[in-house]
Amino acid sequence: MWAVTGWAAATWLRLTLALAAAIGVLWLVLGTGSGWFWAAVLGAALIEYRATRALAAEWGAEARYSWWWTR
């Protein structure tokens, strides 16, 4: 149970931190007055949303075939 859950949580955390770091760098370089910055924020939010849904689906698929889910 914890192997799959830990993998999903670690993957989500790495992705979230990478996106946050990229947005932070863009914030320092472009500032909040730039349209490119807000486009990047919107893109990062979309990536985060899609990745979270994909990880949840992957976790659910693994959980269905694991012994601890059927108890």
mmCIF file of N, CA, C and O in Angstrom, residues 12 14-27 35-53:
data_model
loop_
_atom_site.group_PDB
_atom_site.id
_atom_site.type_symbol
_atom_site.label_atom_id
_atom_site.label_comp_id
_atom_site.label_asym_id
_atom_site.label_seq_id
_atom_site.Cartn_x
_atom_site.Cartn_y
_atom_site.Cartn_z
ATOM 1 N N TRP A 12 4.031 13.562 -7.266
ATOM 2 C CA TRP A 12 3.253 14.794 -7.214
ATOM 3 C C TRP A 12 4.070 15.921 -6.585
ATOM 4 O O TRP A 12 4.075 17.052 -7.095
ATOM 5 N N ARG A 14 7.398 16.248 -6.399
ATOM 6 C CA ARG A 14 8.480 16.663 -7.305
ATOM 7 C C ARG A 14 7.949 17.553 -8.421
ATOM 8 O O ARG A 14 8.557 18.574 -8.748
ATOM 9 N N LEU A 15 6.828 17.176 -9.001
ATOM 10 C CA LEU A 15 6.250 17.977 -10.077
ATOM 11 C C LEU A 15 5.824 19.350 -9.559
ATOM 12 O O LEU A 15 6.099 20.375 -10.196
ATOM 13 N N THR A 16 5.167 19.378 -8.422
ATOM 14 C CA THR A 16 4.707 20.638 -7.849
ATOM 15 C C THR A 16 5.881 21.556 -7.529
ATOM 16 O O THR A 16 5.836 22.762 -7.821
ATOM 17 N N LEU A 17 6.928 21.010 -6.945
ATOM 18 C CA LEU A 17 8.100 21.825 -6.628
ATOM 19 C C LEU A 17 8.806 22.330 -7.884
ATOM 20 O O LEU A 17 9.271 23.481 -7.924
ATOM 21 N N ALA A 18 8.872 21.502 -8.921
ATOM 22 C CA ALA A 18 9.497 21.936 -10.182
ATOM 23 C C ALA A 18 8.691 23.055 -10.820
ATOM 24 O O ALA A 18 9.261 24.055 -11.302
ATOM 25 N N LEU A 19 7.376 22.927 -10.832
ATOM 26 C CA LEU A 19 6.540 23.988 -11.392
ATOM 27 C C LEU A 19 6.635 25.262 -10.565
ATOM 28 O O LEU A 19 6.703 26.370 -11.120
ATOM 29 N N ALA A 20 6.650 25.133 -9.252
ATOM 30 C CA ALA A 20 6.770 26.306 -8.386
ATOM 31 C C ALA A 20 8.118 27.002 -8.589
ATOM 32 O O ALA A 20 8.186 28.236 -8.627
ATOM 33 N N ALA A 21 9.175 26.226 -8.749
ATOM 34 C CA ALA A 21 10.495 26.817 -8.993
ATOM 35 C C ALA A 21 10.518 27.536 -10.335
ATOM 36 O O ALA A 21 11.060 28.647 -10.446
ATOM 37 N N ALA A 22 9.927 26.930 -11.351
ATOM 38 C CA ALA A 22 9.881 27.573 -12.668
ATOM 39 C C ALA A 22 9.079 28.869 -12.620
ATOM 40 O O ALA A 22 9.502 29.894 -13.183
ATOM 41 N N ILE A 23 7.966 28.863 -11.952
ATOM 42 C CA ILE A 23 7.156 30.076 -11.827
ATOM 43 C C ILE A 23 7.896 31.120 -11.000
ATOM 44 O O ILE A 23 7.856 32.316 -11.307
ATOM 45 N N GLY A 24 8.600 30.690 -9.967
ATOM 46 C CA GLY A 24 9.389 31.636 -9.170
ATOM 47 C C GLY A 24 10.476 32.311 -9.983
ATOM 48 O O GLY A 24 10.687 33.527 -9.871
ATOM 49 N N VAL A 25 11.165 31.539 -10.808
ATOM 50 C CA VAL A 25 12.204 32.123 -11.667
ATOM 51 C C VAL A 25 11.581 33.096 -12.664
ATOM 52 O O VAL A 25 12.098 34.194 -12.889
ATOM 53 N N LEU A 26 10.468 32.696 -13.265
ATOM 54 C CA LEU A 26 9.797 33.594 -14.206
ATOM 55 C C LEU A 26 9.303 34.864 -13.523
ATOM 56 O O LEU A 26 9.313 35.941 -14.128
ATOM 57 N N TRP A 27 8.876 34.739 -12.292
ATOM 58 C CA TRP A 27 8.440 35.913 -11.544
ATOM 59 C C TRP A 27 9.601 36.881 -11.338
ATOM 60 O O TRP A 27 9.434 38.097 -11.482
ATOM 61 N N GLY A 35 2.472 39.669 -19.467
ATOM 62 C CA GLY A 35 1.466 38.701 -19.890
ATOM 63 C C GLY A 35 2.042 37.302 -20.019
ATOM 64 O O GLY A 35 1.345 36.312 -19.813
ATOM 65 N N TRP A 36 3.332 37.212 -20.367
ATOM 66 C CA TRP A 36 3.990 35.913 -20.463
ATOM 67 C C TRP A 36 4.031 35.217 -19.105
ATOM 68 O O TRP A 36 3.914 33.992 -19.022
ATOM 69 N N PHE A 37 4.227 35.993 -18.052
ATOM 70 C CA PHE A 37 4.244 35.408 -16.713
ATOM 71 C C PHE A 37 2.896 34.772 -16.395
ATOM 72 O O PHE A 37 2.826 33.639 -15.919
ATOM 73 N N TRP A 38 1.812 35.485 -16.667
ATOM 74 C CA TRP A 38 0.492 34.959 -16.345
ATOM 75 C C TRP A 38 0.118 33.793 -17.252
ATOM 76 O O TRP A 38 -0.596 32.873 -16.823
ATOM 77 N N ALA A 39 0.609 33.808 -18.474
ATOM 78 C CA ALA A 39 0.402 32.652 -19.350
ATOM 79 C C ALA A 39 1.130 31.427 -18.790
ATOM 80 O O ALA A 39 0.606 30.307 -18.823
ATOM 81 N N ALA A 40 2.332 31.646 -18.261
ATOM 82 C CA ALA A 40 3.093 30.549 -17.658
ATOM 83 C C ALA A 40 2.400 30.036 -16.391
ATOM 84 O O ALA A 40 2.376 28.824 -16.141
ATOM 85 N N VAL A 41 1.839 30.939 -15.601
ATOM 86 C CA VAL A 41 1.109 30.527 -14.394
ATOM 87 C C VAL A 41 -0.105 29.692 -14.790
ATOM 88 O O VAL A 41 -0.374 28.645 -14.191
ATOM 89 N N LEU A 42 -0.824 30.133 -15.795
ATOM 90 C CA LEU A 42 -1.983 29.380 -16.268
ATOM 91 C C LEU A 42 -1.554 28.014 -16.804
ATOM 92 O O LEU A 42 -2.196 26.995 -16.516
ATOM 93 N N GLY A 43 -0.473 27.985 -17.552
ATOM 94 C CA GLY A 43 0.047 26.712 -18.062
ATOM 95 C C GLY A 43 0.478 25.780 -16.943
ATOM 96 O O GLY A 43 0.209 24.574 -16.990
ATOM 97 N N ALA A 44 1.140 26.320 -15.938
ATOM 98 C CA ALA A 44 1.571 25.500 -14.806
ATOM 99 C C ALA A 44 0.372 24.958 -14.030
ATOM 100 O O ALA A 44 0.388 23.804 -13.593
ATOM 101 N N ALA A 45 -0.653 25.779 -13.890
ATOM 102 C CA ALA A 45 -1.861 25.319 -13.197
ATOM 103 C C ALA A 45 -2.533 24.202 -13.984
ATOM 104 O O ALA A 45 -3.004 23.213 -13.398
ATOM 105 N N LEU A 46 -2.550 24.326 -15.297
ATOM 106 C CA LEU A 46 -3.138 23.279 -16.127
ATOM 107 C C LEU A 46 -2.323 21.988 -16.050
ATOM 108 O O LEU A 46 -2.887 20.892 -15.929
ATOM 109 N N ILE A 47 -1.012 22.110 -16.089
ATOM 110 C CA ILE A 47 -0.148 20.934 -15.953
ATOM 111 C C ILE A 47 -0.359 20.268 -14.597
ATOM 112 O O ILE A 47 -0.465 19.041 -14.497
ATOM 113 N N GLU A 48 -0.437 21.067 -13.551
ATOM 114 C CA GLU A 48 -0.652 20.532 -12.203
ATOM 115 C C GLU A 48 -1.988 19.802 -12.112
ATOM 116 O O GLU A 48 -2.074 18.707 -11.546
ATOM 117 N N TYR A 49 -3.016 20.383 -12.683
ATOM 118 C CA TYR A 49 -4.348 19.777 -12.661
ATOM 119 C C TYR A 49 -4.347 18.434 -13.385
ATOM 120 O O TYR A 49 -4.824 17.423 -12.859
ATOM 121 N N ARG A 50 -3.811 18.425 -14.600
ATOM 122 C CA ARG A 50 -3.794 17.196 -15.394
ATOM 123 C C ARG A 50 -2.924 16.128 -14.748
ATOM 124 O O ARG A 50 -3.272 14.949 -14.742
ATOM 125 N N ALA A 51 -1.771 16.519 -14.227
ATOM 126 C CA ALA A 51 -0.874 15.549 -13.595
ATOM 127 C C ALA A 51 -1.493 14.969 -12.324
ATOM 128 O O ALA A 51 -1.367 13.766 -12.056
ATOM 129 N N THR A 52 -2.164 15.795 -11.546
ATOM 130 C CA THR A 52 -2.812 15.317 -10.326
ATOM 131 C C THR A 52 -3.904 14.311 -10.668
ATOM 132 O O THR A 52 -4.027 13.262 -10.025
ATOM 133 N N ARG A 53 -4.695 14.602 -11.689
ATOM 134 C CA ARG A 53 -5.743 13.667 -12.111
ATOM 135 C C ARG A 53 -5.141 12.362 -12.626
ATOM 136 O O ARG A 53 -5.648 11.278 -12.344
#
